[in-house]
Coordinates of C-alpha atoms and ligand atoms in Angstrom, one line a residue:
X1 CA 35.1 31.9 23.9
X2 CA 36.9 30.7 26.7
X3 CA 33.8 28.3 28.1
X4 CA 32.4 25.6 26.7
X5 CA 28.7 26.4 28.0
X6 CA 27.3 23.2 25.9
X7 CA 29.1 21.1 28.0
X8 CA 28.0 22.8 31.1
X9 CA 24.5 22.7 30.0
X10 CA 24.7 19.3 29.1
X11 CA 26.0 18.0 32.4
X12 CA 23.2 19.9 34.3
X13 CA 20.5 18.6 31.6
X14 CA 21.8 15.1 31.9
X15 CA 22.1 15.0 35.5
X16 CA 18.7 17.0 36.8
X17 CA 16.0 17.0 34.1
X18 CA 15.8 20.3 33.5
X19 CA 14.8 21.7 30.3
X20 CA 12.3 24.6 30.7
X21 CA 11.2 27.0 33.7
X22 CA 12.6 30.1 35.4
X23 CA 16.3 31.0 36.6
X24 CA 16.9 33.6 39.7
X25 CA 20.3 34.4 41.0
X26 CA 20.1 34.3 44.3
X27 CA 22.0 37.2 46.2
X28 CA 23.9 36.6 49.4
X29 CA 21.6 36.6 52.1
X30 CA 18.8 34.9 50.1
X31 CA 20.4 31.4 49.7
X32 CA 17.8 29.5 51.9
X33 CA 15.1 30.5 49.6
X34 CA 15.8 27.1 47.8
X35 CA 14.4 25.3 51.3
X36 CA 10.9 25.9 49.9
X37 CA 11.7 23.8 46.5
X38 CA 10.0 20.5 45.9
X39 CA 12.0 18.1 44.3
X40 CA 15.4 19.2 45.2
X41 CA 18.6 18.4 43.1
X42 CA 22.0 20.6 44.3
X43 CA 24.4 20.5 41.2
X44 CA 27.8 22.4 43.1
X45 CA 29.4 24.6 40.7
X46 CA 32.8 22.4 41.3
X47 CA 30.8 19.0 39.9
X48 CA 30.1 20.8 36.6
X49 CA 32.8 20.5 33.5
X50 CA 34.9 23.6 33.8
X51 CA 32.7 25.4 35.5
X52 CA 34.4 28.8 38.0
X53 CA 34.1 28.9 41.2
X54 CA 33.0 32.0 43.3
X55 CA 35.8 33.6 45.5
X56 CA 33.6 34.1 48.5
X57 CA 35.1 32.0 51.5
X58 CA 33.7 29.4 52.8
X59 CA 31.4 28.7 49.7
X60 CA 32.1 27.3 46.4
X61 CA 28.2 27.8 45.2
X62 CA 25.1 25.5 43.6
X63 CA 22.8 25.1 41.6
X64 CA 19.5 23.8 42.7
X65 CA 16.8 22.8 40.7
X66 CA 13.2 21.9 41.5
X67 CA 9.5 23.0 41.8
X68 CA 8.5 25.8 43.6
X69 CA 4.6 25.7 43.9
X70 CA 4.8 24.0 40.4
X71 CA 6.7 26.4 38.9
X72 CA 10.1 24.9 37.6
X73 CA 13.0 26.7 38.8
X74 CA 17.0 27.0 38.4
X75 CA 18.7 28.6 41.5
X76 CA 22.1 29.7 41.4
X77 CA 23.2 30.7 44.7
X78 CA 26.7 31.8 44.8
X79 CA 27.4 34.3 41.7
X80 CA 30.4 36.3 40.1
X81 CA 31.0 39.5 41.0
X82 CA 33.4 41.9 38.6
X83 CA 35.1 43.3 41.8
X84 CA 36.2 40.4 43.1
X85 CA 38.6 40.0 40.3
X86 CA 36.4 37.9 37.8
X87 CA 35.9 39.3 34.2
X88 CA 32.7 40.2 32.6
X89 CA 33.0 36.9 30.2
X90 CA 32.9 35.3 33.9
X91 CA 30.0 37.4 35.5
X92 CA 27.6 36.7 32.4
X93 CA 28.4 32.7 32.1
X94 CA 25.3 32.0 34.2
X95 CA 22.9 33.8 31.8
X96 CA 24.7 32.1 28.9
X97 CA 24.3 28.8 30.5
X98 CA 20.2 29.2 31.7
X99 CA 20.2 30.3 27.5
X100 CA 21.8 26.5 26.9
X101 CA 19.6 25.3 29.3
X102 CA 16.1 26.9 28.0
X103 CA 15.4 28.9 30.4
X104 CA 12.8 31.3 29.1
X105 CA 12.7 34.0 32.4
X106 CA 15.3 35.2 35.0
X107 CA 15.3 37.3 38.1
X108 CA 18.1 39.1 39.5
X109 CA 18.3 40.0 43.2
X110 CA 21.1 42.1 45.0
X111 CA 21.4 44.1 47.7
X112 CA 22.2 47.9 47.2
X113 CA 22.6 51.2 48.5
X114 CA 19.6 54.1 48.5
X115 CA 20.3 57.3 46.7
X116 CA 16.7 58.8 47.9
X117 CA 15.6 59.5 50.8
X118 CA 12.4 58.0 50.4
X119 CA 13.9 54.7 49.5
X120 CA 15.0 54.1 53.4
X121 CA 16.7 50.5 54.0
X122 CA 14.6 47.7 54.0
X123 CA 12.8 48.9 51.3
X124 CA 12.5 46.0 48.2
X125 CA 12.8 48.0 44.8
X126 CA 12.0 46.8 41.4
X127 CA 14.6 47.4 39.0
X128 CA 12.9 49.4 36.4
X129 CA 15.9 50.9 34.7
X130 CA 19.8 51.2 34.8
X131 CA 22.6 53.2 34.7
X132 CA 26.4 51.5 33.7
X133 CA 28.5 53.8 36.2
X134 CA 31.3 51.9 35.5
X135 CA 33.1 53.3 32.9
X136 CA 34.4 50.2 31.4
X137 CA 32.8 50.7 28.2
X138 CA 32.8 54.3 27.6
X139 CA 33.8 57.3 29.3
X140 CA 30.8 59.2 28.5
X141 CA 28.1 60.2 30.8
X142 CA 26.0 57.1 31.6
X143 CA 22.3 57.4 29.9
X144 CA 19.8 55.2 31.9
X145 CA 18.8 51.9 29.6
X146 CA 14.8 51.5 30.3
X147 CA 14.7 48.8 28.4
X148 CA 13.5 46.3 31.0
X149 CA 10.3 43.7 30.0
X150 CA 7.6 45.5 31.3
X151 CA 5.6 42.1 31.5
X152 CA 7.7 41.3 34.1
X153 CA 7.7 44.4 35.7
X154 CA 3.8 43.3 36.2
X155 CA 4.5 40.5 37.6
X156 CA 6.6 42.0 40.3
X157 CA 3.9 44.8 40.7
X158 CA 1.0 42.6 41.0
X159 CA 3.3 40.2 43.3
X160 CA 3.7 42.8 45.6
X161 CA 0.2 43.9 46.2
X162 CA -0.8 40.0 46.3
X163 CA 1.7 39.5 49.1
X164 CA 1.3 42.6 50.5
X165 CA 5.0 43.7 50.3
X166 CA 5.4 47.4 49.3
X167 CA 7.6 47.7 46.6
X168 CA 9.5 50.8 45.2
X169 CA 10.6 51.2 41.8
X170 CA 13.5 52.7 41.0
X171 CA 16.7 53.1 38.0
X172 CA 19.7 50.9 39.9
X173 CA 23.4 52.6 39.2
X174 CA 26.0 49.9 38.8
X175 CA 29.3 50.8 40.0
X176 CA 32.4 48.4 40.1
X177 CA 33.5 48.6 44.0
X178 CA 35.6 47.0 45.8
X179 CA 34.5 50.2 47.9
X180 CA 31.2 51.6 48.5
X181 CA 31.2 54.6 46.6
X182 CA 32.1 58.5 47.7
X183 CA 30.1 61.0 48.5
X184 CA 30.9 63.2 45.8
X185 CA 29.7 59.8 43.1
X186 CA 26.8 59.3 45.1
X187 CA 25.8 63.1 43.8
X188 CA 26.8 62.7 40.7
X189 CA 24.9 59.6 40.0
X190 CA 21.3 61.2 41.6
X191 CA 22.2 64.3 38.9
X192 CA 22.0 61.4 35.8
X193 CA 19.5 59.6 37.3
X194 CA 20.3 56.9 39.2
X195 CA 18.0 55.8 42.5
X196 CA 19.8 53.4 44.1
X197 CA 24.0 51.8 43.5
X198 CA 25.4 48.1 43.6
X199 CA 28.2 46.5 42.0
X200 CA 26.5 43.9 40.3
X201 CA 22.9 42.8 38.4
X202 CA 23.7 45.1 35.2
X203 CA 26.0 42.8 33.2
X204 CA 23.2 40.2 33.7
X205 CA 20.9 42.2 32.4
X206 CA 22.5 43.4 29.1
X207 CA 23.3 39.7 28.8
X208 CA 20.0 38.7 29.2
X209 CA 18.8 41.5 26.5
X210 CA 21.0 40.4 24.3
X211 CA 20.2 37.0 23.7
X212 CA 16.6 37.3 23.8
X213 CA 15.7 36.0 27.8
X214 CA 13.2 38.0 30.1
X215 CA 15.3 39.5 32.4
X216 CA 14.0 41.7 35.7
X217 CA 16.3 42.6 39.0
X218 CA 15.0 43.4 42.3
X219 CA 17.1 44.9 45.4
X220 CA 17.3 44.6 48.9
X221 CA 17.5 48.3 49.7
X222 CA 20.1 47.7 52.3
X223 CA 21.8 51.1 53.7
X224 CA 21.5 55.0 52.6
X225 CA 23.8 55.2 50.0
X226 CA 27.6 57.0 51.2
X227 CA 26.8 61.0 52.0
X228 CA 23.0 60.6 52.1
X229 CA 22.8 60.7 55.4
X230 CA 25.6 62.3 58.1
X231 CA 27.1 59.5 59.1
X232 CA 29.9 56.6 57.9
X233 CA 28.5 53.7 55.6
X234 CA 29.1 49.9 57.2
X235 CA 29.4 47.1 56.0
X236 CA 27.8 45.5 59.2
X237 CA 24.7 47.7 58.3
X238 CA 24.2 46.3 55.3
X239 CA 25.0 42.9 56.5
X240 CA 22.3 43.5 59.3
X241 CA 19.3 45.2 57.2
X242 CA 19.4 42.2 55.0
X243 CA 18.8 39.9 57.8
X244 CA 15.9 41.8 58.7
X245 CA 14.3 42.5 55.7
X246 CA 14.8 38.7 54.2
X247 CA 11.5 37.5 54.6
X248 CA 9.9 40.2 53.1
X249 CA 12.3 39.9 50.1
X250 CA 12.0 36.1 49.9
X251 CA 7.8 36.4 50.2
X252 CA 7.5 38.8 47.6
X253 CA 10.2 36.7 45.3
X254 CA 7.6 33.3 46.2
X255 CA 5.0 35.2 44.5
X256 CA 7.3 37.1 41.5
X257 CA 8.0 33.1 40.5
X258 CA 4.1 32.1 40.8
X259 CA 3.4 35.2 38.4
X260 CA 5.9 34.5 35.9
X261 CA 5.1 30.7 35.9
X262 CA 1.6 31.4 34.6
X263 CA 3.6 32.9 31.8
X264 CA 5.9 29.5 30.7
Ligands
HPA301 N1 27.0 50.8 47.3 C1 27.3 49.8 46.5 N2 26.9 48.6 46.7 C2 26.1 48.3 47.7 C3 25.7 49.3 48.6 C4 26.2 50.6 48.4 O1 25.8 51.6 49.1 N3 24.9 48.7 49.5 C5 24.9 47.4 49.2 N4 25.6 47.1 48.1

């Protein structure tokens, strides 16, 4: 064990308060959703004992902790990705860390790619199931892991029709990038299953399942997966359907975060 997560928990213990409530990892795009926080305390990731930092440019990440509508909540905004270089004991240090720090439910957002046509972009989809198309582990044939905590599923569910956000559920195919994906994957992964591909959220999850924490992910549907439709996959597309469709992500994760809370 190359991290010394009691110490990290400790520090962020000592210096915010926390000791129970909900974490979410925030994905990029979604940072300002800690504006609506009461209380706010930022812990940067650079403050805290041996703690990694993100490679993104420009941003070395935070924590923020505080109330949102009474609900205690841990933010991480700025996360690990496997693609850019960091390994999987690095990707799933968060999780470990909310563990330390009693945190008792988390939610994962990302963005990702649609393998269905009736999952267009800007569509928000519940994570209801999940494919490893990584190959890291095994080089079998991926079999999708359903075991997500359908009390949480609820929550998302009922979130959505209290918000009025229309959500799509759907089985999320993790794949390890850099690159979007080809067409030729993209086919394969609709034949085992899969509804909709990112390079991220999985390892969380299995993380989470392992050491006992509530874990549920929900995407930002954010392009037609490579092949789907007849034309190239951007990167500015994504970039520019997550703009638009942030509000609607960020109301319907307000009210997933009220609906969990009246389960602490
Ligand atoms: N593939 C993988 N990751 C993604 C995609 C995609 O199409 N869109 C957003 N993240």
């Amino acid at each position: 064990m190359k991290y010394n997560i009691t110490e990290m928990a400790e520090y962020i213990a000592n210096r915010t308060g926390f000791t129970k409530g909900i974490a979410i990892v925030l994905g990029s795009g979604l940072g300002d959703f800690t504006d609506n926080l009461a209380n706010p305390m930022v812990v940067p990731y650079h403050a805290i004992p041996n703690y990694p930092l993100p490679t993104v440019a420009g941003h070395s990440g935070e924590f923020v902790i505080g109330d949102y509508r009474k609900v205690p909540l841990l933010a991480a905004k700025g996360r690990f990705h496997y693609y850019e270089g960091h390994n999987l004991e690095t990707v799933t240090l968060p999780i470990k860390l909310f563990k330390k720090l009693g945190v008792e439910y988390i939610i994962i957002t990302n963005a990702a790619g649609s393998a269905r046509k009736d999952i267009p972009p800007g569509s928000l989809m519940v994570i209801e199931g999940y494919l490893d198309c990584t190959f890291l582990k095994s080089a079998s044939s991926p079999q999708i892991n359903k075991n997500v905590p359908l009390k949480l599923l609820e929550c998302v569910e009922s979130a959505g029709k209290k918000s009025k956000v229309e959500i799509k559920k759907g089985v999320y195919a993790w794949t390890q990038g850099p690159g979007y994906e080809t067409p030729a994957e993209i086919r394969y992964i609709q034949g085992i299953g899969g509804d909709a591909v990112g390079m991220s959220t999985v390892p969380e999850l299995m993380t989470a399942k392992e050491l006992g924490i509530d874990a549920i992910g929900i995407s930002t549907i954010t392009n037609f997966a490579a092949g789907i439709l007849d034309q190239p996959l951007t990167h500015t597309e994504v970039i520019e359907t997550a703009n638009r469709t942030k509000d609607a992500f960020a109301k319907l994760i307000g009210t997933t975060i009220k609906e969990i809370g009246e389960l602490l």
